[in-house]
């Protein structure tokens, strides 16, 4: 318990000090993807649903939040909530269709709808098509706090990320989360105990979509533009990679995975296509040798040491 | 009471209210194949009823029809006077008809306590509360511990189900099923894959759990059936072969032929 408080304290200090040492935009990108990875983990790690088109929520919220900021002059937090709300609705719609099937069929339906959303956004008049939506303003937070400098904005993004991770933690450790984990383990048995698993999956899907939307909207305000890349398949696959790399079904795994992948992309950016090849090699290594992911393997090693000490 | 019983012995349909679960003309077709064909079944309230038969007799299909895991091609199923033929497994579970599974059906990543608590949540009405901490379901812990204690798992409450031995997993399943306080429990081969040392305690558990309830059990192990069950239905080729007490059934020449010339105890 003491060590945990100590660890959290060290983490807090690091997070607060980070923008003094590192480029704030990179840090904010990591934080956005931390939220995105948590939303994905809620589905794959805690409900057992593999969504193959999660970028549709990330990307469409980026456009909705951007559009709200550009045209309505809403303050930042309302625009973000608007984006998350819109993707919650989209999630409800997609969930109602895709959750009629499970396993690979569910994955393929989400993929198909994500492709459809991509082309819809490519053609829609307000998105700017191939050019994307440019110069999204960072309106004042709550209408008063100036957040135009990336340094200040980092702390806002950090705050939203902490809240989001806490929200994710709350869902996973709630009465609802307990049923979700049971559904992941054996949904037939859950049904035989008097629950309707598809309703729980739908609620989880909507919550996940909303959280992914928050991440996307936040990313649009960090970079001040939204592009088709945000809704494209590579983003959907990247979040799968983050989750597997960090550790599926662990609370912090996907968070660590998000950090590693974004930093890697950043360092390898100069090498162009090599970033993708490196990602491929990492995925292969993780699947072949570290199936529990970084956090999962670390946890196993720590447990072993603790067990040896105890005996 | 004794008069009603003797009437029932002769004409199973005479007094429908004596039966917790009845099936009429139950049929399940897979393509052209009749897995279950025109089966009539009446499970007397408060009894332990076995469904037996050689491999491929349609026991499991029949069981899955009764528990609403499969939808029948034809026929009706009545539970406590209510037609449940078109209902879902989740709904009949809430009415008090709860099944177990042949393969161990625990939630491996949840602790023993959480396994039982999930089942208790079914009637608790807070299962969708994603914004609350687990303290919202802590009032259920006492009942969950009581159930674990009843099946001899009090010491294992904080172990995940994956860490439990096979026999303990089956015990946990029974505790989970009992958490719904079902009127009728349908158990799918509760001793399947068990060594001798585990069979006796599980049989005892079922006998104990059956008090005040009705139990339908699909079982391969005839020694378990002989000691546990009041009434036995034998299926063969998807059809009803005979029904009666263990003594009646085991001396029936058709049953002996169906089991290849002898009662096999394994």
PDB file of C-alpha atoms in Angstrom, chain B residues 101-106 153 161-174 188-195 197-199 202 205:
ATOM      1  CA  UNK B 101     -23.109 -26.349 -17.615  1.00  0.00           C
ATOM      2  CA  UNK B 102     -21.266 -29.529 -18.480  1.00  0.00           C
ATOM      3  CA  UNK B 103     -17.955 -27.823 -18.924  1.00  0.00           C
ATOM      4  CA  UNK B 104     -16.983 -26.001 -15.789  1.00  0.00           C
ATOM      5  CA  UNK B 105     -18.800 -22.676 -16.033  1.00  0.00           C
ATOM      6  CA  UNK B 106     -17.114 -20.411 -13.554  1.00  0.00           C
ATOM      7  CA  UNK B 153     -15.255 -22.936  -0.153  1.00  0.00           C
ATOM      8  CA  UNK B 161     -11.815 -19.484  -9.965  1.00  0.00           C
ATOM      9  CA  UNK B 162      -8.933 -20.416 -12.297  1.00  0.00           C
ATOM     10  CA  UNK B 163      -6.826 -21.302  -9.247  1.00  0.00           C
ATOM     11  CA  UNK B 164      -9.388 -23.743  -7.835  1.00  0.00           C
ATOM     12  CA  UNK B 165      -9.207 -27.517  -8.304  1.00  0.00           C
ATOM     13  CA  UNK B 166     -11.719 -29.131 -10.631  1.00  0.00           C
ATOM     14  CA  UNK B 167     -13.895 -30.386  -7.797  1.00  0.00           C
ATOM     15  CA  UNK B 168     -13.911 -26.974  -6.157  1.00  0.00           C
ATOM     16  CA  UNK B 169     -14.865 -25.325  -9.435  1.00  0.00           C
ATOM     17  CA  UNK B 170     -17.938 -27.523  -9.615  1.00  0.00           C
ATOM     18  CA  UNK B 171     -18.754 -26.679  -6.018  1.00  0.00           C
ATOM     19  CA  UNK B 172     -18.391 -22.989  -6.852  1.00  0.00           C
ATOM     20  CA  UNK B 173     -20.791 -23.459  -9.738  1.00  0.00           C
ATOM     21  CA  UNK B 174     -23.367 -24.920  -7.412  1.00  0.00           C
ATOM     22  CA  UNK B 188     -25.671 -30.884 -16.787  1.00  0.00           C
ATOM     23  CA  UNK B 189     -23.453 -33.850 -15.834  1.00  0.00           C
ATOM     24  CA  UNK B 190     -22.248 -32.433 -12.530  1.00  0.00           C
ATOM     25  CA  UNK B 191     -19.751 -35.263 -11.995  1.00  0.00           C
ATOM     26  CA  UNK B 192     -18.393 -35.388 -15.553  1.00  0.00           C
ATOM     27  CA  UNK B 193     -14.623 -35.740 -15.662  1.00  0.00           C
ATOM     28  CA  UNK B 194     -14.304 -36.214 -11.909  1.00  0.00           C
ATOM     29  CA  UNK B 195     -12.190 -38.705 -10.020  1.00  0.00           C
ATOM     30  CA  UNK B 197     -12.661 -38.930  -4.534  1.00  0.00           C
ATOM     31  CA  UNK B 198     -14.521 -35.865  -5.835  1.00  0.00           C
ATOM     32  CA  UNK B 199     -17.765 -37.566  -6.825  1.00  0.00           C
ATOM     33  CA  UNK B 202     -20.412 -33.333  -5.036  1.00  0.00           C
ATOM     34  CA  UNK B 205     -23.675 -31.200  -2.112  1.00  0.00           C
TER      35      UNK B 205
END
